[in-house]
Short mmCIF file of C-alpha atoms and ligand atoms in Angstrom, two decimals:
data_model
loop_
_atom_site.label_atom_id
_atom_site.label_comp_id
_atom_site.label_asym_id
_atom_site.label_seq_id
_atom_site.Cartn_x
_atom_site.Cartn_y
_atom_site.Cartn_z
CA MET A 17 -0.73 -12.89 22.35
CA LYS A 18 -4.65 -13.53 23.09
CA ARG A 19 -5.48 -17.29 23.02
CA PRO A 20 -8.24 -18.02 20.53
CA VAL A 21 -11.36 -19.02 22.26
CA ILE A 22 -11.98 -22.73 21.67
CA TYR A 23 -15.22 -24.79 21.98
CA PRO A 24 -14.08 -28.56 22.10
CA VAL A 25 -16.22 -31.58 21.19
CA PHE A 26 -14.60 -34.73 21.93
CA LEU A 27 -15.26 -37.91 19.95
CA PRO A 28 -13.00 -40.37 21.52
CA GLN A 29 -11.31 -42.70 19.08
CA GLN A 30 -14.23 -42.23 16.46
CA GLY A 31 -12.81 -42.75 12.95
CA CYS A 32 -9.60 -44.13 14.22
CA PRO A 33 -8.55 -47.23 12.10
CA PHE A 34 -7.06 -48.93 15.14
CA ARG A 35 -6.14 -48.08 18.75
CA CYS A 36 -2.68 -46.41 18.90
CA VAL A 37 -0.24 -48.31 21.45
CA TYR A 38 -0.30 -45.35 23.93
CA CYS A 39 -3.96 -44.36 23.35
CA ASN A 40 -6.82 -44.34 25.69
CA GLN A 41 -8.84 -41.04 24.84
CA HIS A 42 -11.75 -42.63 27.38
CA ALA A 43 -9.10 -42.32 30.21
CA VAL A 44 -7.84 -38.83 28.99
CA THR A 45 -11.63 -37.43 28.60
CA GLY A 46 -13.32 -39.40 31.22
CA LEU A 47 -16.04 -39.82 28.51
CA PRO A 48 -17.43 -43.32 27.85
CA GLU A 49 -17.07 -45.82 25.03
CA ARG A 50 -19.92 -45.17 22.50
CA ALA A 51 -21.15 -46.77 19.33
CA PRO A 52 -20.13 -44.43 16.34
CA SER A 53 -23.91 -43.28 15.70
CA ASP A 54 -24.21 -42.58 19.33
CA ALA A 55 -20.94 -40.50 19.35
CA VAL A 56 -22.02 -38.47 16.67
CA THR A 57 -25.38 -37.85 17.94
CA HIS A 58 -23.59 -36.57 21.29
CA GLY A 59 -21.21 -34.54 19.10
CA VAL A 60 -24.05 -32.70 17.29
CA LYS A 61 -25.75 -32.04 20.27
CA ALA A 62 -22.56 -30.78 21.94
CA VAL A 63 -21.87 -28.53 18.95
CA ALA A 64 -25.39 -26.94 19.43
CA GLU A 65 -24.85 -26.46 23.18
CA HIS A 66 -21.54 -24.55 22.44
CA GLY A 67 -23.29 -22.72 19.84
CA ARG A 68 -25.91 -21.48 22.17
CA ARG A 69 -23.31 -20.71 24.91
CA ALA A 70 -21.07 -18.87 22.31
CA LEU A 71 -24.14 -16.61 21.48
CA GLU A 72 -25.44 -15.92 24.75
CA THR A 73 -21.85 -14.91 26.40
CA GLY A 74 -20.89 -12.96 23.17
CA ARG A 75 -17.69 -15.05 23.03
CA PRO A 76 -17.53 -16.58 19.28
CA GLY A 77 -14.72 -18.91 18.78
CA GLU A 78 -13.64 -21.91 16.92
CA ILE A 79 -15.61 -25.31 17.19
CA ALA A 80 -13.06 -28.14 17.45
CA PHE A 81 -13.67 -31.81 17.09
CA TYR A 82 -10.89 -33.61 19.07
CA GLY A 83 -10.09 -37.27 20.49
CA GLY A 84 -10.41 -39.28 17.24
CA THR A 85 -9.61 -39.15 13.63
CA PHE A 86 -12.09 -36.85 12.30
CA THR A 87 -11.71 -36.91 8.68
CA ALA A 88 -11.78 -40.73 8.77
CA LEU A 89 -15.44 -40.90 10.18
CA ASP A 90 -17.88 -42.21 7.62
CA ARG A 91 -19.06 -39.48 5.30
CA GLU A 92 -22.63 -39.09 6.71
CA SER A 93 -21.20 -38.72 10.26
CA LEU A 94 -18.83 -36.32 8.86
CA ARG A 95 -21.39 -34.17 7.22
CA ALA A 96 -23.68 -34.22 10.03
CA LEU A 97 -20.91 -32.72 12.35
CA LEU A 98 -19.79 -30.26 9.80
CA ARG A 99 -23.30 -29.12 8.93
CA GLU A 100 -24.17 -28.58 12.51
CA ALA A 101 -20.92 -26.61 12.95
CA ALA A 102 -21.54 -24.61 9.91
CA SER A 103 -24.85 -23.47 10.84
CA TRP A 104 -23.87 -22.05 14.00
CA THR A 105 -20.79 -20.36 12.45
CA ASP A 106 -23.34 -18.64 9.90
CA ARG A 107 -25.20 -17.54 13.09
CA GLY A 108 -22.03 -15.92 14.48
CA ALA A 109 -21.51 -18.47 17.52
CA PHE A 110 -18.19 -19.82 15.86
CA THR A 111 -15.58 -18.24 13.87
CA GLY A 112 -14.93 -21.29 12.18
CA ILE A 113 -14.02 -25.13 12.44
CA ARG A 114 -11.16 -26.90 13.60
CA PHE A 115 -10.30 -30.59 14.25
CA SER A 116 -7.74 -33.01 14.53
CA THR A 117 -6.77 -36.05 12.50
CA ARG A 118 -4.17 -38.34 11.53
CA PRO A 119 -1.82 -37.65 8.56
CA ASP A 120 -2.59 -40.48 6.65
CA ALA A 121 -6.42 -39.56 6.91
CA LEU A 122 -5.98 -36.23 4.88
CA GLU A 123 -5.85 -37.97 1.28
CA GLY A 124 -8.11 -38.64 -1.38
CA ASP A 125 -11.13 -36.44 -1.82
CA VAL A 126 -11.88 -35.42 1.90
CA LEU A 127 -10.38 -32.25 1.37
CA ASP A 128 -12.80 -31.50 -1.39
CA LEU A 129 -15.54 -32.32 1.10
CA LEU A 130 -14.15 -30.37 3.83
CA ALA A 131 -13.90 -27.14 1.37
CA GLU A 132 -17.64 -26.88 1.50
CA TYR A 133 -17.63 -25.94 5.18
CA PRO A 134 -15.91 -23.08 7.03
CA VAL A 135 -12.81 -24.88 8.20
CA ARG A 136 -10.12 -22.71 9.41
CA THR A 137 -7.64 -24.85 11.17
CA VAL A 138 -6.15 -28.47 10.93
CA GLU A 139 -4.31 -29.95 13.49
CA ILE A 140 -2.25 -33.30 12.62
CA GLY A 141 -1.51 -35.87 15.13
CA ALA A 142 2.03 -36.54 13.63
CA GLN A 143 3.54 -37.42 17.20
CA SER A 144 7.14 -37.64 15.70
CA LEU A 145 8.70 -37.13 12.48
CA ASP A 146 11.33 -40.19 13.05
CA ASP A 147 10.44 -43.14 11.05
CA ALA A 148 12.17 -45.76 13.86
CA VAL A 149 10.05 -44.05 16.41
CA LEU A 150 6.74 -44.16 14.21
CA GLU A 151 7.32 -47.60 13.50
CA ALA A 152 8.11 -48.65 16.94
CA SER A 153 4.87 -47.03 18.25
CA ARG A 154 2.87 -48.64 15.53
CA ARG A 155 1.37 -45.52 14.01
CA GLY A 156 1.05 -46.81 10.65
CA TYR A 157 2.60 -44.13 8.66
CA ASP A 158 6.16 -42.55 8.17
CA ALA A 159 7.54 -39.12 8.27
CA ALA A 160 6.94 -38.59 4.40
CA ARG A 161 3.22 -39.06 5.00
CA VAL A 162 3.31 -36.47 7.73
CA THR A 163 5.22 -34.04 5.48
CA ALA A 164 2.65 -34.57 2.45
CA ALA A 165 -0.50 -33.93 4.84
CA CYS A 166 1.24 -30.67 5.99
CA ARG A 167 1.71 -29.83 2.41
CA ALA A 168 -1.76 -30.54 1.55
CA VAL A 169 -3.12 -28.37 4.37
CA ARG A 170 -0.81 -25.67 3.44
CA GLU A 171 -1.91 -25.56 -0.20
CA TRP A 172 -5.35 -25.70 0.89
CA GLY A 173 -4.80 -22.57 2.86
CA ARG A 174 -5.80 -23.24 6.23
CA ARG A 175 -4.15 -22.84 9.45
CA LEU A 176 -1.73 -25.86 10.25
CA GLY A 177 -0.97 -27.37 13.62
CA LEU A 178 1.21 -30.09 14.72
CA GLN A 179 0.97 -32.41 17.55
CA LEU A 180 4.13 -34.23 18.80
CA MET A 181 4.76 -36.59 21.68
CA VAL A 182 7.95 -36.66 23.50
CA GLY A 183 8.98 -40.15 24.97
CA LEU A 184 7.61 -42.55 22.58
CA PRO A 185 9.15 -45.95 22.27
CA THR A 186 12.77 -46.02 20.83
CA GLU A 187 12.96 -42.15 21.07
CA THR A 188 16.42 -40.92 22.00
CA GLU A 189 17.39 -37.49 22.49
CA ASP A 190 18.97 -37.42 18.91
CA ARG A 191 15.79 -38.85 17.41
CA TRP A 192 13.66 -36.48 19.32
CA ARG A 193 15.67 -33.39 18.03
CA ARG A 194 15.90 -34.34 14.76
CA SER A 195 12.15 -34.85 14.59
CA VAL A 196 11.63 -31.41 16.17
CA LEU A 197 14.08 -29.74 13.50
CA ARG A 198 12.06 -31.34 10.71
CA VAL A 199 8.91 -29.72 12.26
CA VAL A 200 10.69 -26.37 12.24
CA GLU A 201 11.20 -27.05 8.41
CA LEU A 202 7.28 -27.75 7.91
CA ALA A 203 6.78 -24.33 9.58
CA PRO A 204 3.42 -24.98 11.11
CA ASP A 205 1.46 -22.07 12.54
CA PHE A 206 1.45 -23.73 16.00
CA VAL A 207 2.38 -27.00 17.82
CA ARG A 208 1.24 -29.00 20.80
CA LEU A 209 3.69 -31.14 22.77
CA TYR A 210 2.58 -34.00 24.97
CA PRO A 211 4.49 -36.33 27.33
CA THR A 212 3.98 -39.85 26.49
CA LEU A 213 2.34 -41.32 29.62
CA VAL A 214 1.50 -44.98 30.40
CA LEU A 215 -2.38 -45.09 30.58
CA SER A 216 -4.23 -48.26 31.73
CA GLY A 217 -5.62 -50.34 29.19
CA THR A 218 -3.14 -49.65 26.48
CA MET A 219 -0.72 -51.58 24.65
CA LEU A 220 2.04 -49.40 26.06
CA ALA A 221 1.12 -50.48 29.61
CA ARG A 222 1.60 -54.15 28.83
CA TRP A 223 4.96 -53.19 27.32
CA TYR A 224 5.81 -51.11 30.46
CA ARG A 225 4.85 -54.24 32.59
CA ASP A 226 7.17 -56.57 30.63
CA GLY A 227 9.95 -54.02 30.94
CA ARG A 228 9.72 -53.48 27.31
CA TYR A 229 8.95 -49.88 27.52
CA ARG A 230 10.44 -47.03 30.03
CA PRO A 231 8.74 -43.78 30.14
CA LEU A 232 10.76 -40.65 30.33
CA GLU A 233 11.57 -39.13 33.68
CA LEU A 234 9.98 -36.20 34.39
CA GLU A 235 13.19 -34.16 34.37
CA GLU A 236 14.21 -35.65 30.83
CA ALA A 237 10.68 -34.77 29.24
CA VAL A 238 11.08 -31.26 30.57
CA ASP A 239 14.55 -30.84 29.19
CA ARG A 240 13.55 -32.15 25.73
CA CYS A 241 10.59 -30.05 25.36
CA ALA A 242 12.67 -26.95 26.68
CA TRP A 243 15.08 -27.66 23.98
CA ALA A 244 12.27 -28.07 21.24
CA ALA A 245 10.32 -24.91 22.72
CA ASP A 246 13.71 -22.78 22.00
CA ARG A 247 13.55 -23.83 18.50
CA PHE A 248 9.82 -23.30 17.94
CA ASP A 249 10.26 -19.80 19.73
CA LYS A 250 13.03 -18.79 17.41
CA ALA A 251 11.26 -20.04 14.30
CA GLY A 252 8.26 -18.01 15.46
CA ILE A 253 6.15 -21.21 15.75
CA ALA A 254 3.35 -20.75 18.44
CA ILE A 255 3.13 -23.38 21.17
CA ALA A 256 -0.45 -23.53 21.80
CA ARG A 257 -0.08 -26.36 24.66
CA MET A 258 2.75 -28.39 26.45
CA GLY A 259 1.29 -31.25 28.74
CA LEU A 260 -2.11 -32.86 28.87
CA HIS A 261 -5.34 -30.98 29.50
CA PRO A 262 -6.04 -31.59 33.35
CA ASP A 263 -9.07 -33.90 33.65
CA PRO A 264 -10.21 -35.55 36.77
CA ALA A 265 -10.55 -38.83 34.96
CA LEU A 266 -6.68 -38.98 34.80
CA ASP A 267 -6.50 -38.71 38.45
CA ALA A 268 -8.65 -41.59 38.96
CA PRO A 269 -6.48 -44.27 40.65
CA GLY A 270 -4.55 -46.51 38.32
CA ALA A 271 -5.50 -44.44 35.19
CA VAL A 272 -1.78 -43.30 34.81
CA LEU A 273 0.63 -45.92 35.42
CA SER A 274 3.72 -44.26 34.84
CA GLY A 275 5.36 -41.24 32.92
CA PRO A 276 6.25 -37.50 33.04
CA ARG A 277 2.87 -36.31 34.29
CA HIS A 278 2.70 -32.82 36.05
CA PRO A 279 -0.21 -30.57 36.27
CA ALA A 280 1.98 -27.56 35.20
CA PHE A 281 4.12 -29.47 32.75
CA GLY A 282 4.22 -26.20 30.33
CA HIS A 283 5.34 -24.01 33.32
CA LEU A 284 8.20 -26.56 33.98
CA VAL A 285 9.23 -26.48 30.25
CA ARG A 286 9.15 -22.51 30.09
CA SER A 287 11.27 -22.20 33.57
CA ARG A 288 13.91 -24.59 32.26
CA GLN A 289 14.03 -22.46 28.99
CA TRP A 290 14.85 -19.39 31.18
CA ARG A 291 17.30 -21.34 33.25
CA ARG A 292 19.20 -22.17 29.98
CA ARG A 293 18.98 -18.84 28.81
CA VAL A 294 20.64 -17.23 31.96
CA ASP A 295 23.10 -20.20 32.08
CA ALA A 296 24.05 -19.59 28.29
CA ALA A 297 24.67 -15.65 29.02
CA LEU A 298 26.68 -16.48 31.96
CA GLU A 299 28.66 -18.95 29.71
CA ARG A 300 29.33 -16.49 27.37
CA ALA A 301 30.82 -14.24 30.05
CA ALA A 302 32.84 -16.85 31.48
CA ALA A 303 34.14 -17.31 28.08
CA ARG A 304 35.07 -13.74 27.68
CA TRP A 305 36.71 -13.53 30.85
CA ASN A 306 38.87 -16.95 30.06
CA GLY A 307 39.39 -15.48 26.76
CA GLY A 308 41.06 -12.32 28.66
CA SER A 309 38.93 -9.59 27.00
CA GLN A 310 38.05 -8.59 30.65
CA ALA A 311 41.71 -8.66 31.70
CA GLY A 312 42.31 -7.10 34.82
CA GLN A 313 38.93 -7.90 36.31
CA GLY A 314 40.36 -11.11 38.08
CA ASP A 315 38.47 -14.48 38.12
CA ALA A 316 38.49 -16.88 35.07
CA GLU A 317 34.85 -17.56 36.01
CA PRO A 318 31.93 -15.01 36.52
CA SER A 319 31.81 -15.52 40.42
CA PRO A 320 30.88 -12.19 41.84
CA ALA A 321 28.54 -11.54 44.65
CA SER A 322 24.91 -11.14 42.98
CA LEU A 323 23.25 -11.81 39.84
CA GLU A 324 20.35 -10.04 38.66
CA VAL A 325 17.91 -11.43 35.87
CA HIS A 326 15.75 -8.74 34.31
CA ALA A 327 12.56 -10.29 32.45
CA PRO A 328 8.93 -9.06 31.53
CA PRO A 329 6.90 -8.92 34.59
CA ARG A 330 4.54 -11.65 33.36
CA ARG A 331 7.67 -14.17 32.92
CA LEU A 332 8.90 -13.57 36.68
CA SER A 333 7.49 -16.79 38.01
CA GLU A 334 8.86 -18.70 35.04
CA VAL A 335 12.22 -17.02 35.63
CA MET A 336 12.42 -17.97 39.25
CA GLY A 337 11.38 -21.77 38.57
CA PRO A 338 9.00 -23.62 40.66
CA LEU A 339 10.08 -23.43 44.46
CA ARG A 340 12.75 -20.89 43.10
CA SER A 341 14.54 -23.91 41.61
CA ASN A 342 16.17 -21.83 38.94
CA VAL A 343 17.38 -19.22 41.71
CA SER A 344 18.91 -22.21 43.43
CA HIS A 345 20.50 -23.56 40.52
CA TRP A 346 22.17 -20.42 39.63
CA LYS A 347 23.52 -20.14 43.22
CA ASP A 348 24.90 -23.59 43.20
CA ARG A 349 26.31 -23.65 39.68
CA TRP A 350 28.08 -20.12 39.62
CA GLY A 351 28.45 -19.27 43.18
CA PHE A 352 26.23 -16.42 43.63
CA ARG A 353 25.24 -15.39 47.14
CA GLN A 354 22.46 -13.34 45.97
CA VAL A 355 20.01 -13.77 42.78
CA TRP A 356 17.54 -10.98 41.98
CA VAL A 357 14.85 -11.73 39.72
CA GLN A 358 13.60 -8.04 38.62
CA GLU A 359 10.78 -6.91 36.27
CA ALA A 360 11.98 -5.02 33.13
CA ASP A 361 10.93 -4.81 29.25
CA ALA A 362 13.41 -7.11 27.95
CA PHE A 363 15.70 -10.02 29.32
CA ARG A 364 19.06 -8.89 30.49
CA VAL A 365 21.40 -10.55 32.70
CA ARG A 366 23.82 -8.57 35.15
CA PHE A 367 26.27 -9.66 37.93
CA GLN A 368 28.49 -7.60 40.16
S1 SF4 B 408 -5.37 -41.99 16.00
FE1 SF4 B 408 -5.24 -40.67 17.63
S2 SF4 B 408 -7.11 -40.60 18.98
FE2 SF4 B 408 -7.01 -42.50 17.23
S3 SF4 B 408 -6.30 -44.36 18.48
FE3 SF4 B 408 -4.46 -42.96 17.72
S4 SF4 B 408 -3.77 -41.72 19.02
FE4 SF4 B 408 -5.84 -42.54 19.74
#
């Protein structure tokens, strides 16, 4: 599937009712702190620059407002940004407007105001659908409010995206899974999955130093996201992103104090999904062996000499895993002497 072109405009923490415990948009985007009026002036300019570039390059896309609580901006600022975006949309530079916002900032008459502009996509920063996790993370709303916001966007007829964070305070594997299943029920058009990092200058950094918060290890975060990605894939919910956007600001010394950060986080998750998929196929084979349906073939375990994993060409590096870690895993776990990963139209596992 071709990725849509997105022209992002970051408005760090503009419109936010307070600073969330894990959030430091200035560290994530590298943009300085600005007074609201300054931020909006810069935002309007950025929209125009993107508009000109889109026309010059002949690549229209969605203009996207990220990094704050867009729909909680004061009305004048909101209209100024929407007006500029709409004017470039009329000229053919943009295909429409998208923005991210908090679930509790989609209430009241703001949808009526938005309806005057060519908004196509709404991304809701839900982060979790577990009340205990939301409360411990001091998000200021509960899961019911997320559900209501999703319903409002659906009734409004716009594309719906949900952002989730893995590893928030008090999250357990069970809570994460329940939260993911609730997202599946809400059936957004797409999701984004972000690992919770301990960023400098946040409340979470203080909790981390006090021993009150422990971030997930990279392996745990990858495992949880792989479980979630399996569910989203099965439900036909697109995953627009896994992991933070790479930004040099995050590489600055001391910007990230701890947490499951990896430049290719999404690739790690996809690789883990393939590992599990192959393991599951081999477990089924082992069960058949143990159940006797393959009587006469010998062992109770599928432990022949070689394993062939067939997969579509553009998935081969995910199948092998970083540094061929999946290949090593299958050799270690199942005793294969050789593992071949080969191109094919569809996924298939063979061993002999
Ligand atoms: S609402 Fe979003 S952008 Fe605003 S402080 Fe919280 S996490 Fe950051």
